[in-house]
Tab-separated table of C-alpha atoms and ligand atoms in Angstrom:
chain	number	residue	atom	x	y	z
A	240	MET	CA	-14.388	-30.155	65.126
A	241	THR	CA	-14.039	-26.576	64.274
A	242	THR	CA	-15.855	-24.780	60.735
A	243	ASN	CA	-13.933	-23.007	58.164
A	244	LEU	CA	-15.925	-19.513	58.254
A	245	LEU	CA	-14.020	-19.196	53.852
A	246	ASP	CA	-15.937	-22.670	53.601
A	247	TYR	CA	-19.583	-20.022	53.446
A	248	ASP	CA	-20.823	-16.788	51.003
A	249	LEU	CA	-22.457	-14.514	52.222
A	250	GLU	CA	-25.758	-16.488	53.135
A	251	GLY	CA	-23.998	-20.150	54.568
A	252	LEU	CA	-22.603	-17.868	56.857
A	253	VAL	CA	-25.712	-15.830	57.612
A	254	ALA	CA	-27.019	-19.634	58.638
A	255	PHE	CA	-23.584	-20.964	60.504
A	256	CYS	CA	-24.183	-17.316	63.051
A	257	GLU	CA	-28.118	-17.291	63.565
A	258	GLN	CA	-27.239	-20.950	65.043
A	259	LEU	CA	-25.103	-19.100	67.608
A	260	GLY	CA	-28.032	-17.299	68.068
A	261	GLU	CA	-26.574	-13.855	65.892
A	262	LYS	CA	-28.410	-11.626	63.801
A	263	ARG	CA	-27.254	-10.932	60.161
A	264	PHE	CA	-25.364	-7.491	60.475
A	265	ARG	CA	-23.264	-9.885	62.566
A	266	ALA	CA	-22.068	-12.635	59.665
A	267	THR	CA	-21.718	-9.315	57.553
A	268	GLN	CA	-19.556	-7.400	59.683
A	269	LEU	CA	-17.651	-11.066	60.345
A	270	PHE	CA	-17.402	-11.472	56.696
A	271	ARG	CA	-16.328	-8.344	55.727
A	272	TRP	CA	-13.517	-8.763	58.175
A	273	ILE	CA	-12.565	-12.625	56.408
A	274	HIS	CA	-12.546	-10.963	53.485
A	275	GLN	CA	-12.155	-7.581	53.119
A	276	LYS	CA	-9.221	-7.330	55.976
A	277	GLY	CA	-7.871	-11.253	55.346
A	278	ALA	CA	-8.791	-11.643	59.032
A	279	SER	CA	-7.924	-15.499	59.928
A	280	ASP	CA	-7.637	-14.267	63.669
A	281	PHE	CA	-11.001	-13.649	65.889
A	282	GLU	CA	-9.517	-11.754	68.750
A	283	GLN	CA	-8.712	-8.932	65.593
A	284	MET	CA	-12.274	-8.238	64.950
A	285	THR	CA	-12.360	-6.063	67.786
A	286	ASP	CA	-16.115	-4.520	66.727
A	287	LEU	CA	-17.746	-8.179	67.057
A	288	ALA	CA	-18.598	-7.988	70.799
A	289	LYS	CA	-16.490	-9.907	73.040
A	290	SER	CA	-18.368	-12.757	74.050
A	291	LEU	CA	-19.002	-13.594	70.390
A	292	ARG	CA	-15.188	-14.219	70.105
A	293	GLU	CA	-15.346	-16.531	72.224
A	294	LYS	CA	-17.952	-18.067	71.177
A	295	LEU	CA	-16.478	-18.078	67.292
A	296	LYS	CA	-13.568	-19.483	68.918
A	297	THR	CA	-15.022	-22.575	69.852
A	298	SER	CA	-17.170	-23.061	66.766
A	299	ALA	CA	-14.845	-21.824	63.805
A	300	CYS	CA	-11.731	-20.429	62.459
A	301	ILE	CA	-10.515	-19.118	59.532
A	302	GLN	CA	-8.027	-21.981	58.084
A	303	GLY	CA	-5.610	-20.513	54.392
A	304	PRO	CA	-4.183	-22.594	52.060
A	305	LYS	CA	-0.579	-24.447	52.819
A	306	VAL	CA	2.685	-22.867	51.013
A	307	VAL	CA	4.311	-25.645	49.653
A	308	SER	CA	7.022	-23.208	47.220
A	309	ARG	CA	6.174	-19.995	45.811
A	310	HIS	CA	8.002	-18.630	42.605
A	311	GLU	CA	8.000	-15.135	41.524
A	312	SER	CA	8.654	-14.300	37.822
A	313	THR	CA	10.974	-11.312	36.352
A	314	ASP	CA	8.285	-9.683	35.435
A	315	GLY	CA	5.884	-10.157	37.840
A	316	THR	CA	4.225	-13.511	37.214
A	317	ILE	CA	3.565	-15.413	40.454
A	318	LYS	CA	2.380	-18.655	41.173
A	319	TRP	CA	2.470	-20.698	44.629
A	320	LEU	CA	1.694	-24.334	44.781
A	321	PHE	CA	-0.659	-25.420	47.915
A	322	ASP	CA	-0.717	-28.735	49.587
A	323	VAL	CA	-4.151	-29.470	50.101
A	324	GLY	CA	-3.634	-32.918	51.540
A	325	ALA	CA	-2.740	-36.346	51.530
A	326	GLY	CA	-0.848	-35.373	48.897
A	327	ASP	CA	-2.421	-32.875	47.045
A	328	VAL	CA	-1.137	-29.654	46.024
A	329	ILE	CA	-2.909	-27.691	43.756
A	330	GLU	CA	-1.843	-24.302	41.953
A	331	THR	CA	-2.424	-20.334	41.996
A	332	VAL	CA	-0.753	-17.867	39.725
A	333	PHE	CA	-1.040	-14.691	39.832
A	334	ILE	CA	-0.695	-12.211	36.441
A	335	PRO	CA	-0.393	-8.811	36.550
A	336	GLU	CA	-0.416	-6.668	33.923
A	337	ALA	CA	-0.745	-2.731	33.451
A	338	ASP	CA	-4.710	-2.304	33.659
A	339	ARG	CA	-5.411	-5.277	35.633
A	340	GLY	CA	-4.174	-7.926	37.966
A	341	THR	CA	-5.770	-11.891	37.132
A	342	LEU	CA	-5.963	-14.328	39.692
A	343	CYS	CA	-5.907	-18.073	37.560
A	344	ILE	CA	-7.350	-20.481	40.887
A	345	SER	CA	-7.261	-24.129	40.287
A	346	SER	CA	-10.772	-25.994	41.139
A	347	GLN	CA	-9.583	-29.911	41.708
A	348	ALA	CA	-7.003	-31.906	42.439
A	349	GLY	CA	-6.359	-33.310	38.982
A	350	CYS	CA	-9.131	-33.814	36.092
A	351	ALA	CA	-11.055	-36.527	35.328
A	352	VAL	CA	-12.152	-34.972	31.728
A	353	GLY	CA	-8.103	-36.080	30.505
A	354	CYS	CA	-7.641	-33.816	27.353
A	355	ARG	CA	-4.594	-35.077	26.337
A	356	PHE	CA	-2.355	-31.738	25.841
A	357	CYS	CA	-3.129	-30.687	29.412
A	358	SER	CA	0.057	-31.708	32.453
A	359	THR	CA	-3.548	-32.348	34.412
A	360	GLY	CA	-5.745	-34.202	32.340
A	361	HIS	CA	-2.571	-36.708	32.723
A	362	GLN	CA	-1.910	-36.664	35.885
A	363	GLY	CA	-5.884	-38.490	36.752
A	364	PHE	CA	-8.236	-37.028	38.377
A	365	SER	CA	-7.118	-36.573	42.680
A	366	ARG	CA	-10.844	-34.829	44.258
A	367	ASN	CA	-12.895	-31.801	44.176
A	368	LEU	CA	-12.032	-28.918	46.334
A	369	THR	CA	-13.688	-27.455	48.168
A	370	THR	CA	-15.796	-23.719	48.534
A	371	GLY	CA	-12.741	-22.629	51.045
A	372	GLU	CA	-10.188	-24.299	49.288
A	373	ILE	CA	-11.281	-22.685	45.803
A	374	VAL	CA	-12.282	-18.549	48.422
A	375	SER	CA	-8.872	-19.290	50.595
A	376	GLN	CA	-6.229	-18.893	46.948
A	377	LEU	CA	-8.835	-16.095	46.564
A	378	TRP	CA	-7.833	-14.566	50.173
A	379	PHE	CA	-4.365	-15.633	50.702
A	380	ALA	CA	-2.875	-14.933	46.776
A	381	GLU	CA	-5.217	-10.549	47.427
A	382	HIS	CA	-4.118	-10.146	50.685
A	383	PHE	CA	-0.556	-11.584	51.220
A	384	LEU	CA	0.143	-9.470	47.982
A	385	ARG	CA	-1.388	-5.998	49.209
A	386	GLU	CA	1.358	-6.910	51.947
A	387	HIS	CA	4.322	-7.289	49.189
A	388	LEU	CA	3.096	-4.657	47.013
A	389	ALA	CA	2.397	-2.184	49.911
A	390	ARG	CA	6.352	-3.303	51.001
A	391	LYS	CA	7.189	-2.136	47.838
A	392	ASN	CA	5.545	0.871	47.549
A	393	ARG	CA	2.969	-0.099	44.969
A	394	GLN	CA	-0.855	0.193	45.143
A	395	ASP	CA	-3.494	-2.094	47.372
A	396	ARG	CA	-5.387	-3.266	45.030
A	397	VAL	CA	-4.797	-6.429	43.602
A	398	ILE	CA	-6.657	-8.933	42.224
A	399	SER	CA	-9.444	-7.123	39.909
A	400	ASN	CA	-9.880	-10.179	37.901
A	401	VAL	CA	-10.630	-14.084	38.405
A	402	VAL	CA	-10.153	-16.938	36.149
A	403	MET	CA	-10.791	-20.712	36.873
A	404	MET	CA	-7.904	-21.807	34.703
A	405	GLY	CA	-5.845	-23.712	36.511
A	406	MET	CA	-6.300	-27.304	37.726
A	407	GLY	CA	-9.389	-28.980	36.749
A	408	GLU	CA	-13.005	-28.530	35.197
A	409	PRO	CA	-14.832	-26.586	37.289
A	410	LEU	CA	-17.964	-27.368	36.284
A	411	GLN	CA	-17.627	-31.064	37.872
A	412	ASN	CA	-17.218	-28.694	40.801
A	413	TYR	CA	-19.995	-27.105	40.472
A	414	ALA	CA	-21.569	-27.666	44.251
A	415	GLN	CA	-18.530	-26.631	45.725
A	416	LEU	CA	-18.211	-23.594	42.919
A	417	LEU	CA	-20.823	-22.221	43.162
A	418	PRO	CA	-20.432	-20.210	46.372
A	419	ALA	CA	-17.041	-19.409	45.759
A	420	LEU	CA	-18.381	-17.213	42.824
A	421	LYS	CA	-21.035	-16.075	45.167
A	422	VAL	CA	-18.310	-14.813	47.482
A	423	MET	CA	-15.666	-13.376	45.005
A	424	LEU	CA	-19.184	-11.372	43.424
A	425	ASP	CA	-20.224	-10.273	46.662
A	426	ASP	CA	-20.267	-5.866	48.068
A	427	HIS	CA	-19.199	-7.742	51.514
A	428	ALA	CA	-16.250	-9.886	50.220
A	429	TYR	CA	-14.110	-9.391	46.924
A	430	GLY	CA	-16.581	-6.799	45.217
A	431	LEU	CA	-15.194	-8.311	42.201
A	432	SER	CA	-17.330	-8.039	39.261
A	433	ARG	CA	-19.152	-10.863	37.147
A	434	ARG	CA	-17.762	-9.488	33.873
A	435	ARG	CA	-14.288	-9.622	35.883
A	436	VAL	CA	-14.811	-13.336	37.324
A	437	THR	CA	-13.925	-16.109	33.902
A	438	VAL	CA	-15.399	-20.309	34.757
A	439	SER	CA	-13.499	-22.303	31.958
A	440	THR	CA	-14.867	-25.043	31.114
A	441	SER	CA	-14.175	-27.909	28.171
A	442	GLY	CA	-17.827	-28.058	27.859
A	443	VAL	CA	-20.180	-30.011	30.654
A	444	VAL	CA	-23.136	-28.712	29.077
A	445	PRO	CA	-25.728	-29.241	31.690
A	446	MET	CA	-23.711	-27.222	34.073
A	447	MET	CA	-23.706	-24.305	31.489
A	448	ASP	CA	-26.706	-24.569	30.838
A	449	ARG	CA	-27.057	-23.548	35.914
A	450	LEU	CA	-23.958	-21.469	35.628
A	451	GLY	CA	-26.266	-19.095	33.009
A	452	LYS	CA	-29.206	-19.423	35.676
A	453	ASP	CA	-27.249	-18.811	38.956
A	454	CYS	CA	-24.226	-16.347	38.996
A	455	PRO	CA	-23.749	-15.849	35.191
A	456	VAL	CA	-20.050	-14.568	35.045
A	457	ALA	CA	-17.680	-14.732	32.120
A	458	LEU	CA	-17.600	-17.694	30.424
A	459	ALA	CA	-14.182	-19.439	28.341
A	460	VAL	CA	-15.283	-22.460	26.893
A	461	SER	CA	-11.849	-24.987	25.513
A	462	LEU	CA	-12.593	-25.852	22.487
A	463	HIS	CA	-9.037	-26.411	20.150
A	464	ALA	CA	-10.973	-28.790	17.856
A	465	PRO	CA	-13.098	-27.368	14.479
A	466	ASN	CA	-14.789	-31.060	14.352
A	467	ASP	CA	-15.839	-33.696	16.432
A	468	ALA	CA	-13.719	-36.596	15.239
A	469	LEU	CA	-10.925	-34.011	16.464
A	470	ARG	CA	-12.519	-32.904	19.059
A	471	ASP	CA	-13.294	-36.527	20.913
A	472	ASN	CA	-9.339	-37.132	20.231
A	473	LEU	CA	-8.041	-34.302	22.424
A	474	VAL	CA	-10.310	-33.522	24.804
A	475	PRO	CA	-13.153	-36.958	25.120
A	476	LEU	CA	-15.678	-35.184	27.388
A	477	ASN	CA	-16.590	-33.885	23.612
A	478	LYS	CA	-17.465	-37.776	22.558
A	479	LYS	CA	-20.521	-36.854	25.483
A	480	TYR	CA	-21.552	-32.997	24.491
A	481	PRO	CA	-20.574	-32.524	20.902
A	482	ILE	CA	-19.314	-28.889	18.993
A	483	GLU	CA	-23.081	-28.904	17.715
A	484	GLU	CA	-24.777	-28.845	21.654
A	485	LEU	CA	-21.640	-26.923	22.931
A	486	LEU	CA	-22.609	-24.065	20.514
A	487	GLU	CA	-25.932	-24.235	21.222
A	488	ALA	CA	-25.170	-23.995	24.949
A	489	CYS	CA	-23.168	-21.274	24.352
A	490	THR	CA	-25.532	-19.297	22.635
A	491	ARG	CA	-28.133	-20.027	25.603
A	492	TYR	CA	-26.116	-18.585	27.999
A	493	GLN	CA	-25.278	-15.459	25.980
A	494	ALA	CA	-29.048	-15.472	26.253
A	495	ALA	CA	-28.562	-15.386	29.318
A	496	ALA	CA	-25.700	-12.861	29.666
A	497	PRO	CA	-26.689	-9.952	27.753
A	498	ARG	CA	-24.264	-7.852	25.975
A	499	ASP	CA	-21.603	-10.575	27.135
A	500	PHE	CA	-19.434	-12.606	23.894
A	501	ILE	CA	-18.237	-16.253	24.827
A	502	THR	CA	-14.278	-16.655	24.511
A	503	PHE	CA	-13.093	-20.175	22.875
A	504	GLU	CA	-9.618	-21.274	23.942
A	505	TYR	CA	-7.598	-22.445	21.230
A	506	CYS	CA	-4.544	-24.653	22.158
A	507	MET	CA	-1.932	-24.388	18.944
A	508	LEU	CA	-0.297	-27.944	18.311
A	509	ASP	CA	2.016	-28.376	15.779
A	510	GLY	CA	-0.147	-30.331	13.117
A	511	VAL	CA	-3.210	-31.176	14.124
A	512	ASN	CA	-5.611	-28.427	15.044
A	513	ASP	CA	-3.311	-26.172	13.474
A	514	GLN	CA	-3.743	-25.776	9.244
A	515	PRO	CA	-5.053	-23.380	7.795
A	516	GLU	CA	-8.179	-25.635	6.942
A	517	HIS	CA	-9.213	-26.396	10.127
A	518	ALA	CA	-9.333	-22.157	10.811
A	519	ARG	CA	-11.440	-22.729	7.846
A	520	GLN	CA	-13.543	-24.846	8.989
A	521	LEU	CA	-13.716	-22.853	12.776
A	522	VAL	CA	-14.819	-19.411	10.077
A	523	SER	CA	-17.809	-21.553	9.147
A	524	LEU	CA	-18.826	-23.422	12.089
A	525	MET	CA	-19.114	-20.105	13.993
A	526	GLN	CA	-21.200	-18.298	11.021
A	527	THR	CA	-23.613	-20.910	11.122
A	528	HIS	CA	-24.032	-20.761	14.869
A	529	ALA	CA	-23.454	-16.363	14.973
A	530	ALA	CA	-27.175	-16.301	12.430
A	531	ARG	CA	-27.981	-18.297	15.844
A	532	GLY	CA	-26.795	-15.071	17.974
A	533	LEU	CA	-23.893	-16.318	18.954
A	534	SER	CA	-21.069	-13.895	19.842
A	535	CYS	CA	-17.655	-14.904	20.266
A	536	LYS	CA	-13.831	-14.361	20.246
A	537	PHE	CA	-11.324	-16.360	20.402
A	538	ASN	CA	-8.230	-16.990	21.930
A	539	LEU	CA	-4.882	-18.885	20.273
A	540	ILE	CA	-2.746	-20.546	22.989
A	541	PRO	CA	0.389	-21.289	22.611
A	542	PHE	CA	1.230	-25.158	23.803
A	543	ASN	CA	2.985	-25.554	26.319
A	544	PRO	CA	4.644	-28.885	26.192
A	545	PHE	CA	5.643	-31.827	28.508
A	546	PRO	CA	7.395	-34.688	27.257
A	547	ALA	CA	4.441	-36.847	28.675
A	548	SER	CA	2.335	-35.727	25.807
A	549	GLY	CA	3.942	-36.558	22.204
A	550	LEU	CA	2.394	-33.394	20.450
A	551	LYS	CA	5.401	-30.116	19.554
A	552	ARG	CA	3.742	-25.825	20.042
A	553	SER	CA	2.864	-24.686	16.790
A	554	GLU	CA	5.864	-22.645	15.077
A	555	MET	CA	4.739	-19.035	15.303
A	556	GLN	CA	4.151	-18.008	12.134
A	557	GLN	CA	1.918	-20.827	12.072
A	558	VAL	CA	-0.311	-19.215	14.775
A	559	ALA	CA	-0.107	-16.007	12.741
A	560	ALA	CA	-1.179	-17.680	9.776
A	561	PHE	CA	-4.719	-19.092	11.515
A	562	ALA	CA	-5.767	-15.851	13.589
A	563	LYS	CA	-4.896	-13.835	9.981
A	564	ILE	CA	-8.077	-16.656	8.408
A	565	LEU	CA	-10.350	-16.058	11.696
A	566	MET	CA	-9.879	-12.360	11.967
A	567	ASP	CA	-10.588	-11.800	7.695
A	568	ALA	CA	-13.913	-13.366	8.565
A	569	GLY	CA	-14.287	-10.675	11.120
A	570	ILE	CA	-13.806	-12.981	14.315
A	571	VAL	CA	-11.820	-11.069	17.170
A	572	THR	CA	-8.627	-12.912	18.341
A	573	THR	CA	-5.510	-12.872	20.418
A	574	ILE	CA	-2.596	-14.741	20.883
A	575	ARG	CA	-2.590	-15.432	25.064
A	576	LYS	CA	1.398	-13.812	25.524
A	577	THR	CA	3.329	-16.239	27.599
A	578	ARG	CA	4.894	-14.964	31.145
A	579	GLY	CA	6.155	-16.093	33.740
A	580	ASP	CA	8.935	-17.596	31.431
A	581	ASP	CA	11.523	-17.404	33.680
A	582	ILE	CA	9.967	-19.528	36.651
A	583	ASP	CA	7.838	-21.737	33.848
A	584	ALA	CA	11.828	-22.895	32.834
A	585	ALA	CA	11.495	-23.952	36.863
A	586	CYS	CA	7.819	-25.107	36.291
A	587	GLY	CA	10.001	-27.466	33.778
A	588	GLN	CA	12.318	-28.642	35.477
A	589	LEU	CA	9.824	-29.551	38.814
A	590	ALA	CA	7.359	-31.255	35.914
A	591	GLY	CA	10.106	-33.213	34.655
A	592	ASP	CA	11.712	-34.187	38.613
A	593	VAL	CA	8.760	-34.363	39.493
A	594	GLN	CA	6.404	-36.164	35.934
A	595	ASP	CA	7.560	-39.930	37.023
A	596	ARG	CA	6.319	-39.458	40.675
A	597	THR	CA	2.913	-38.309	39.316
A	598	SER	CA	1.968	-39.713	35.807
A	599	VAL	CA	-0.674	-42.874	35.925
A	600	ASP	CA	0.932	-45.381	34.474
A	601	ARG	CA	3.974	-45.022	37.664
A	602	ARG	CA	1.115	-44.070	40.451
A	603	MET	CA	-0.291	-47.067	39.051
A	604	ALA	CA	2.474	-49.486	39.655
A	605	ALA	CA	3.141	-48.116	42.603
A	606	GLN	CA	-0.403	-48.447	44.278
A	607	ARG	CA	-0.272	-51.887	43.016
A	608	GLN	CA	3.239	-53.014	44.336
A	609	GLY	CA	1.171	-50.805	47.652
A	610	MET	CA	4.772	-48.567	48.125
A	611	LEU	CA	3.084	-45.419	47.410
A	612	GLY	CA	3.654	-42.165	49.985
A	613	GLY	CA	5.002	-38.960	49.686
A	614	ILE	CA	3.689	-35.971	47.997
A	615	LYS	CA	2.640	-35.474	45.126
A	616	VAL	CA	3.364	-32.876	43.089
A	617	VAL	CA	1.313	-31.436	40.008
A	618	VAL	CA	2.182	-31.142	36.936
A	619	LEU	CA	2.359	-27.337	35.457
A	620	LYS	CA	0.141	-26.540	32.284
A	621	GLY	CA	2.772	-22.748	32.278
A	622	LEU	CA	1.763	-19.054	32.835
A	623	SER	CA	0.438	-18.357	30.014
A	624	GLN	CA	-1.523	-15.294	29.952
B	92	LIG	N1	-11.141	-27.025	33.023
B	92	LIG	C1	-11.135	-26.351	32.479
B	92	LIG	C2	-10.212	-24.824	32.903
B	92	LIG	C3	-8.711	-25.381	32.929
B	92	LIG	S1	-7.462	-25.543	31.809
B	92	LIG	C4	-10.959	-26.492	30.590
B	92	LIG	O1	-10.321	-27.172	29.961
B	92	LIG	O2	-10.899	-25.002	29.715
B	92	LIG	C5	-7.237	-23.732	31.874
B	92	LIG	C6	-6.973	-23.535	30.320
B	92	LIG	O3	-5.585	-24.215	30.471
B	92	LIG	C7	-7.485	-24.655	28.670
B	92	LIG	O4	-8.009	-24.104	28.155
B	92	LIG	C8	-6.800	-24.948	28.223
B	92	LIG	O5	-6.220	-25.410	26.761
B	92	LIG	C9	-5.428	-24.832	28.534
B	92	LIG	N2	-4.109	-25.478	28.304
B	92	LIG	C10	-4.109	-26.854	29.749
B	92	LIG	N3	-2.484	-27.418	29.272
B	92	LIG	C11	-2.278	-26.432	28.361
B	92	LIG	C12	-1.101	-26.232	27.343
B	92	LIG	N4	0.115	-28.010	28.088
B	92	LIG	N5	-0.375	-25.239	27.385
B	92	LIG	C13	-1.338	-24.894	27.190
B	92	LIG	N6	-2.658	-24.210	27.613
B	92	LIG	C14	-2.474	-25.236	28.179
B	93	LIG	FE1	-8.766	-31.190	32.729
B	93	LIG	FE2	-8.930	-28.539	31.593
B	93	LIG	FE3	-7.171	-29.889	31.413
B	93	LIG	FE4	-8.962	-30.520	30.464
B	93	LIG	S1	-7.861	-28.721	30.036
B	93	LIG	S2	-7.935	-31.670	31.487
B	93	LIG	S3	-10.137	-30.342	31.135
B	93	LIG	S4	-7.804	-29.026	32.870
């Protein structure tokens, strides 16, 4: 059984190399080969002694993700599906813009939180991704894109930002997430600044505190409702960590990451959480917490509908009116623009095709009958930015 070196941050790799009787600087060299050059074959690493390369060949590997499919939008957005074994498939999305390239990464196969408006939530939880499976999404995409864009005579440094906004709740997979974040920030690997790596959470309060201490990257909090009654219904985790506790944790987080702000994500659901009254409640909530030191901005997300949700996307006028109430109160607010519309459509088809096989009810029925088989494909959340 060989060890996948994508599972290690630099300290982990140093420990692994020490077991092989190698010094720290060898681990750094190896780390750079893997992450900066995208090497997957030890023979490429010509500045490592032949004896070390031989040792590595028998004890280690650099195992990237298995690609199921790649969809490219005319606007440059690229979406990959990766097979992570046992029928689980995850998604990774690259979103290019004039001044940056953002990679949206998954942290779990499925998700246990079960938000009503989220297709991953409807699918249920399968398992946590390993550090290697999280890192390998970046490793693969960065080196694929370098090659791909170089061929099109475009730039060679591609991914400038990472957002943990794919499938899963990253803070319910903290032990695997933390080394992955360290790899993203490490100057010997991707060297991303901590403000360019965003963890998005539905509000796992104790883990927000730990992240603030261990690795205070940018934080996005999926709020979606201005009061507990509504949030309990949309984001079930709210019953455990209600809004007041969540906002206090946000304020503590900011103490760990001075000069930063928290981004609140708010998915606009027609007739559910998009009324002027909801915006006014948010303003009052934010004003109370601003007085205690919270600084924030809002990102309003047009809902990407899927049949099982029974929910509809808010009209654009409604979203604009909602944004105006927040902005008039001095809250910086953006409306997320949808990207990759044309492959979104393909996604919708895939989702429709797959939903039958993945809905929790059907899966449970199949399990009861002992007839579950084949690949379980996730329902995609859509490409918004
Ligand atoms: N579990 C984390 C990160 C993954 S979800 C979290 O909840 O924050 C990332 C974002 O996708 C969340 O803000 C969520 O609101 C959004 N999202 C989920 N389902 C969506 C849908 N159907 N349409 C639009 N945005 C959605
Ligand atoms: Fe999980 Fe986030 Fe989806 Fe909620 S929105 S079910 S926390 S992935």
